[in-house]
XYZ file of C-alpha atoms in Angstrom:
237
model
C -12.189 16.874 37.974
C -13.732 17.976 34.851
C -11.912 16.757 31.655
C -12.473 20.189 30.047
C -10.101 19.319 27.241
C -11.939 16.398 26.011
C -12.993 16.994 22.298
C -14.847 15.615 20.369
C -17.507 14.253 22.711
C -16.640 10.978 24.313
C -18.928 8.500 22.719
C -17.266 5.278 24.061
C -15.348 4.640 27.250
C -12.894 1.584 27.480
C -11.948 0.604 31.112
C -8.884 -1.427 32.325
C -10.157 -3.716 35.089
C -7.534 -4.713 37.700
C -6.560 -1.537 39.693
C -9.211 0.429 37.838
C -12.697 -0.972 38.132
C -11.519 -3.967 40.448
C -8.955 -4.416 43.084
C -5.699 -5.087 41.701
C -5.067 -7.759 44.355
C -8.199 -9.712 43.377
C -6.529 -12.442 41.216
C -3.621 -12.672 43.789
C -5.751 -12.543 47.021
C -9.024 -14.485 45.889
C -8.592 -16.299 42.368
C -5.293 -17.776 42.710
C -5.892 -19.187 46.465
C -9.149 -20.536 45.082
C -7.340 -22.444 42.425
C -4.734 -23.635 44.732
C -7.143 -25.073 46.912
C -9.492 -26.590 44.518
C -7.982 -27.201 41.185
C -6.744 -30.810 41.858
C -10.047 -32.205 43.294
C -12.144 -30.309 40.482
C -9.865 -31.958 37.789
C -10.513 -35.278 39.450
C -14.121 -34.826 39.629
C -14.279 -33.151 35.841
C -11.582 -34.704 33.785
C -13.875 -36.407 31.368
C -15.802 -33.371 30.663
C -15.052 -32.166 27.016
C -13.721 -28.724 27.945
C -11.854 -29.907 30.763
C -10.650 -33.016 28.759
C -9.554 -30.753 25.747
C -7.448 -28.368 28.430
C -6.017 -31.630 29.991
C -5.143 -32.881 26.439
C -3.206 -29.566 25.806
C -1.447 -29.818 29.331
C -0.341 -33.250 28.557
C 0.986 -32.246 25.094
C 2.828 -29.049 26.471
C 4.533 -31.571 29.092
C 5.645 -33.819 26.314
C 3.491 -36.598 28.197
C 0.730 -37.362 25.858
C -0.216 -40.588 27.486
C -0.260 -39.299 31.136
C -2.927 -40.469 33.590
C -5.281 -38.030 35.580
C -3.073 -37.933 38.650
C -0.051 -37.049 36.780
C -2.248 -34.361 34.997
C -3.247 -32.973 38.436
C 0.576 -32.894 39.491
C 1.530 -31.130 36.345
C -1.542 -28.610 36.709
C -0.770 -27.956 40.379
C 2.858 -27.364 39.561
C 2.131 -24.986 36.586
C -0.049 -22.948 39.106
C 2.680 -22.614 41.633
C 4.862 -21.670 38.653
C 2.357 -19.400 37.197
C 2.316 -20.941 33.760
C 0.066 -19.599 31.201
C -1.634 -21.773 28.318
C -3.261 -24.835 29.439
C -2.952 -24.268 32.992
C -4.441 -20.985 32.896
C -7.184 -22.261 30.635
C -7.981 -24.916 33.292
C -8.116 -22.194 36.135
C -10.499 -20.093 33.709
C -12.678 -23.154 33.572
C -12.492 -23.817 37.379
C -13.223 -20.083 38.194
C -16.104 -20.260 35.721
C -17.727 -23.021 37.504
C -17.193 -21.433 40.976
C -18.736 -18.092 39.849
C -21.717 -20.063 38.489
C -21.952 -21.924 41.707
C -21.633 -18.535 43.606
C -18.520 -19.841 45.381
C -16.699 -16.643 43.952
C -17.929 -13.135 43.806
C -16.210 -10.678 41.656
C -14.724 -7.555 43.289
C -15.771 -3.952 41.887
C -15.322 -0.533 43.177
C -18.551 1.249 44.286
C -17.545 4.412 42.631
C -16.945 2.771 39.454
C -20.071 1.009 39.399
C -22.053 4.011 40.027
C -20.167 6.083 37.406
C -20.328 3.494 34.893
C -24.090 3.128 35.179
C -24.590 6.842 34.678
C -22.404 6.783 31.589
C -24.743 3.935 30.235
C -27.710 5.883 31.205
C -26.258 8.893 29.068
C -25.884 6.289 26.130
C -22.252 6.109 26.019
C -20.719 2.764 25.101
C -18.760 1.010 27.739
C -16.157 -1.888 26.921
C -13.347 -3.225 28.910
C -9.724 -4.042 27.834
C -7.819 -6.558 29.979
C -5.127 -9.115 29.733
C -7.497 -11.661 31.302
C -9.631 -13.477 28.594
C -13.049 -11.827 27.586
C -14.980 -14.627 29.002
C -13.120 -14.092 32.311
C -13.849 -10.409 32.418
C -17.584 -11.153 31.922
C -17.710 -13.603 34.679
C -16.150 -10.919 37.048
C -19.008 -8.634 36.208
C -21.871 -11.056 35.738
C -21.198 -12.425 39.319
C -19.950 -9.257 40.912
C -20.503 -7.972 44.766
C -22.592 -5.422 42.769
C -24.625 -7.959 41.390
C -24.858 -8.882 37.703
C -23.284 -5.697 35.788
C -22.093 -7.358 32.700
C -25.017 -5.875 30.599
C -23.401 -2.154 31.068
C -20.747 -3.490 28.798
C -21.102 -3.641 25.034
C -17.824 -5.606 24.460
C -14.609 -7.305 26.386
C -11.405 -6.773 24.398
C -8.408 -9.129 25.609
C -4.918 -9.954 24.476
C -6.353 -11.038 21.123
C -6.478 -7.595 19.958
C -2.716 -6.947 21.052
C -0.640 -5.968 23.741
C -1.835 -3.250 26.179
C 1.220 -1.378 26.074
C 1.084 -1.302 22.370
C -0.585 1.600 20.328
C -1.445 -0.527 17.390
C -3.909 -2.418 19.934
C -5.714 0.893 20.604
C -5.882 1.662 16.871
C -7.374 -1.991 16.262
C -10.063 -1.324 19.060
C -10.876 1.951 17.328
C -11.536 0.170 14.048
C -13.478 -2.663 15.627
C -15.870 0.119 16.949
C -15.824 2.191 13.738
C -14.965 5.243 15.840
C -12.352 8.192 15.607
C -9.954 7.353 18.291
C -10.174 10.815 19.632
C -13.996 9.943 20.619
C -12.758 7.391 22.874
C -11.563 7.671 26.519
C -9.323 5.144 28.030
C -9.275 4.659 31.941
C -6.345 2.949 33.640
C -4.035 2.676 36.430
C -1.035 1.748 34.268
C 0.992 4.636 32.694
C 2.448 2.350 30.042
C -1.105 1.516 28.822
C -2.237 5.060 28.844
C 1.007 6.079 26.964
C 0.034 3.632 24.283
C -3.487 4.801 24.082
C -2.683 8.339 23.960
C -0.102 7.450 21.039
C -2.964 5.966 18.854
C -5.118 9.039 19.602
C -7.305 8.065 22.499
C -8.194 10.375 25.243
C -6.993 9.057 28.517
C -7.474 9.186 32.331
C -5.179 7.773 34.889
C -6.998 6.432 37.865
C -4.744 6.417 40.816
C -6.342 4.558 43.856
C -2.960 4.301 46.102
C -0.278 6.427 46.887
C 2.220 4.556 44.744
C 0.205 4.874 41.478
C -0.793 8.635 42.600
C 3.037 9.517 42.695
C 3.213 7.918 39.379
C 0.738 9.906 37.623
C 1.978 13.053 39.458
C 5.534 12.445 38.094
C 4.187 11.549 34.639
C 2.050 14.621 34.068
C 0.853 13.002 30.766
C -2.525 12.180 31.365
C -5.453 13.712 33.583
C -5.407 11.740 36.831
C -8.459 11.173 39.517
C -8.256 8.967 42.624
C -12.167 7.661 41.585
C -14.467 7.316 38.977
C -16.694 9.746 40.740
C -14.313 12.604 40.077
C -14.583 12.291 36.108
C -17.132 14.297 34.795
C -17.632 13.947 30.931
C -18.926 16.729 28.839
């Protein structure tokens, strides 16, 4: 589709990751099972490494067990993983996944159509950025070790929850201010209606990417944003 109404010219594109550039199930089907299989042994091997030790200390403090030993810390971490705890357990998982990416034991999933279109926009000198609930470093790693190779260089920045909640319009205002751009010159692409609504409220241009039937039904019912099935359908002016 041509986004005929886009004006002024889009100078920067901000993309959501899960369900937009990467499979929405990647975390559930790949990252979480990897952590379930490897977190305990990995902690045992690396408990004294400074970054791991810091995360383990935070876990012990959060559990109210500051004098706990490593076997108990492993129990706490594995329990937190099952319960999908955030905070210290999430920090440990991100350290584990970083090691796994760098050892080429994990490969980030990216859609072919997204990679091709993002590359064409980069070639057209448009600024590309991401905005995800995942930490900025985790986003960078997914692209640096993706199944399309290292495409992290396509992006000028990685925004995460530190800029604010993704369904809060103020977050998108903050991104525009950080970029020094008029919100109307920014395009936000996501598979989630609430995020798109917030971006539109902040004055950004929006595009709803609907890769599956359920998302397509939501996009069609909303009619609040232009919608496409793949990145290849987006033709910027």
